[in-house]
Structures are given as structure tokens and as C-alpha cells.
């Protein structure tokens, strides 16, 4: 069971990035997937989640800017990030919950991928 997060990079404020979370060893269809981020010196915090039924959740600071989606055929979940701000700078992680329905609390998740670094700076 592996999750592979990718798509991070350096972007200017106001720019966009799309993160991908690809699963191997299992199919994502029945899992809830969450995106989390950890800024230097800060705790890991939830950003967004998508349940097996397609329902989604976002933290207030990213609503209207970030969009989470899943492509079960590709066994991948995406996080489209628009209008990026310097405060979005962090290492982003994806995680999977066997429960199929989960929010943005790290304790709800069973499997974790490695992080991908997002830097928003001019």
C-alpha cells in the first residue's frame, strides 16, 4: 500500500499548482483521501478531503481557491490550488482512510504518502 504525492514546486503569489496523489497496491474507490500540509515549525494540518461518495471538505482558508477531485480510473486524487499565497507554503501530504468517509483530522487516516514541497514566493 503506497501513496505517492507529486506536483509541488516554486510558484509566484497568485499562481497555480496541481498536486497529485497516486495510489498503488490498493484502489482508492472505497477510501476517503485527505490532503494535509505542514509549514516549517508548525503542526501538520488538514487542508481538504474527499470521501468515497465524492463529498468534499475544505478548511476556510482555502475555500474558493483549492479544489479536490478524484479520478478512480487513474487511481489518483488531485488538489488544484489557485490564487496561491505565501502562507500556503508547506510540505503537502496525502493520506487515505479505510473508513471511506473522513474529515481533515490526521488521526482519521491510515496510510500516508511522502510529502511534496510547495513554495509560494516572488
C-alpha positions as a printed NumPy array, in Angstrom:
array([[  0.   ,   0.   ,   0.   ],
       [  1.612,   3.199,  -1.166],
       [  0.595,   6.776,  -1.817],
       [  2.761,   8.991,  -3.982],
       [  2.272,  12.746,  -3.773],
       [  3.715,  14.916,  -6.518],
       [  3.302,  18.242,  -8.262],
       [  4.865,  20.624,  -5.793],
       [  7.229,  23.379,  -6.784],
       [  8.008,  27.057,  -6.648],
       [  5.258,  29.41 ,  -7.76 ],
       [  4.682,  33.145,  -7.513],
       [  1.842,  34.545,  -5.416],
       [ -1.383,  34.328,  -7.384],
       [ -0.152,  31.331,  -9.328],
       [ -1.481,  27.781,  -9.527],
       [ -0.288,  24.254,  -8.949],
       [ -1.963,  20.882,  -9.184],
       [ -0.902,  18.218,  -6.738],
       [ -1.45 ,  14.538,  -7.473],
       [ -1.8  ,  11.632,  -5.068],
       [ -1.38 ,   8.315,  -6.841],
       [ -2.154,   5.035,  -5.103],
       [ -0.504,   1.68 ,  -5.678],
       [ -1.251,  -1.638,  -4.051],
       [ -4.879,  -0.755,  -3.468],
       [ -7.729,   1.051,  -5.218],
       [ -8.863,   4.41 ,  -3.961],
       [-12.547,   3.9  ,  -4.761],
       [-13.62 ,   2.976,  -1.245],
       [-11.257,   5.281,   0.632],
       [-11.509,   8.835,   1.815],
       [ -8.459,  10.842,   0.76 ],
       [ -7.162,  13.857,   2.568],
       [ -4.589,  16.499,   1.809],
       [ -2.554,  17.927,   4.668],
       [  0.22 ,  20.47 ,   4.93 ],
       [  2.988,  21.214,   7.337],
       [  4.782,  24.536,   7.354],
       [  8.219,  24.866,   8.98 ],
       [  7.92 ,  24.802,  12.745],
       [  4.187,  24.137,  12.654],
       [  1.915,  21.153,  13.15 ],
       [  0.56 ,  19.148,  10.256],
       [ -2.921,  20.387,   9.449],
       [ -5.706,  19.174,   7.213],
       [ -6.479,  21.15 ,   4.073],
       [ -9.145,  19.213,   2.22 ],
       [-10.719,  15.793,   1.967],
       [-12.855,  13.824,  -0.447],
       [-14.96 ,  10.853,   0.547],
       [-15.718,   7.715,  -1.415],
       [-19.096,   9.187,  -2.333],
       [-17.42 ,  12.289,  -3.761],
       [-18.386,  14.672,  -0.981],
       [-15.689,  17.181,  -0.111],
       [-14.487,  19.321,   2.749],
       [-12.149,  22.32 ,   2.862],
       [-10.668,  24.422,   5.579],
       [-11.836,  28.024,   5.485],
       [ -8.53 ,  29.495,   4.349],
       [ -8.553,  27.556,   1.057],
       [-12.258,  27.626,   0.198],
       [-12.794,  29.093,  -3.247],
       [ -9.124,  28.653,  -4.133],
       [ -8.461,  24.917,  -3.836],
       [-10.42 ,  22.093,  -5.443],
       [-10.055,  18.435,  -4.568],
       [-11.122,  15.782,  -7.058],
       [-10.673,  12.09 ,  -7.659],
       [-10.209,  10.015, -10.787],
       [-10.917,   6.444,  -9.794],
       [ -9.931,   5.166, -13.225],
       [ -6.479,   6.664, -12.729],
       [ -6.448,   5.722,  -9.027],
       [ -5.426,   9.292,  -8.305],
       [ -6.698,  12.226,  -6.273],
       [ -5.857,  15.782,  -7.243],
       [ -5.642,  19.074,  -5.405],
       [ -5.929,  22.047,  -7.733],
       [ -4.535,  25.099,  -5.986],
       [ -5.257,  28.524,  -7.447],
       [ -4.568,  32.054,  -6.227],
       [ -1.731,  30.767,  -4.115],
       [ -0.486,  32.863,  -1.232],
       [  2.842,  32.847,   0.616],
       [  1.043,  31.372,   3.631],
       [  0.249,  28.286,   1.538],
       [  3.94 ,  27.426,   1.589],
       [  4.357,  23.997,   3.186],
       [  5.084,  20.369,   2.588],
       [  1.853,  18.812,   1.364],
       [  0.921,  15.214,   2.175],
       [ -1.896,  12.979,   1.044],
       [ -3.416,  10.251,   3.166],
       [ -6.051,   7.536,   2.829],
       [ -8.739,   6.469,   5.27 ],
       [-10.218,   2.963,   5.142],
       [-13.404,   4.365,   6.604],
       [-14.432,   5.837,   3.262],
       [-15.585,   8.987,   4.992],
       [-13.242,  11.282,   6.826],
       [-12.604,  14.916,   7.539],
       [ -9.414,  16.887,   7.9  ],
       [ -8.093,  15.445,  11.154],
       [ -4.858,  13.486,  10.722],
       [ -5.935,  10.824,  13.215],
       [ -8.719,   9.707,  10.853],
       [ -6.242,   8.437,   8.269],
       [ -4.498,   5.09 ,   7.975],
       [ -1.979,   5.438,   5.156],
       [  0.294,   8.343,   4.352],
       [  2.373,   9.321,   1.369],
       [  5.612,  11.233,   1.395],
       [  5.33 ,  14.985,   1.085],
       [  5.739,  17.326,  -1.816],
       [  7.044,  20.839,  -1.193],
       [  5.018,  23.859,  -2.28 ],
       [  6.772,  27.212,  -2.094],
       [  4.863,  30.396,  -2.866],
       [  7.253,  33.277,  -3.216],
       [  8.123,  36.134,  -5.521]])
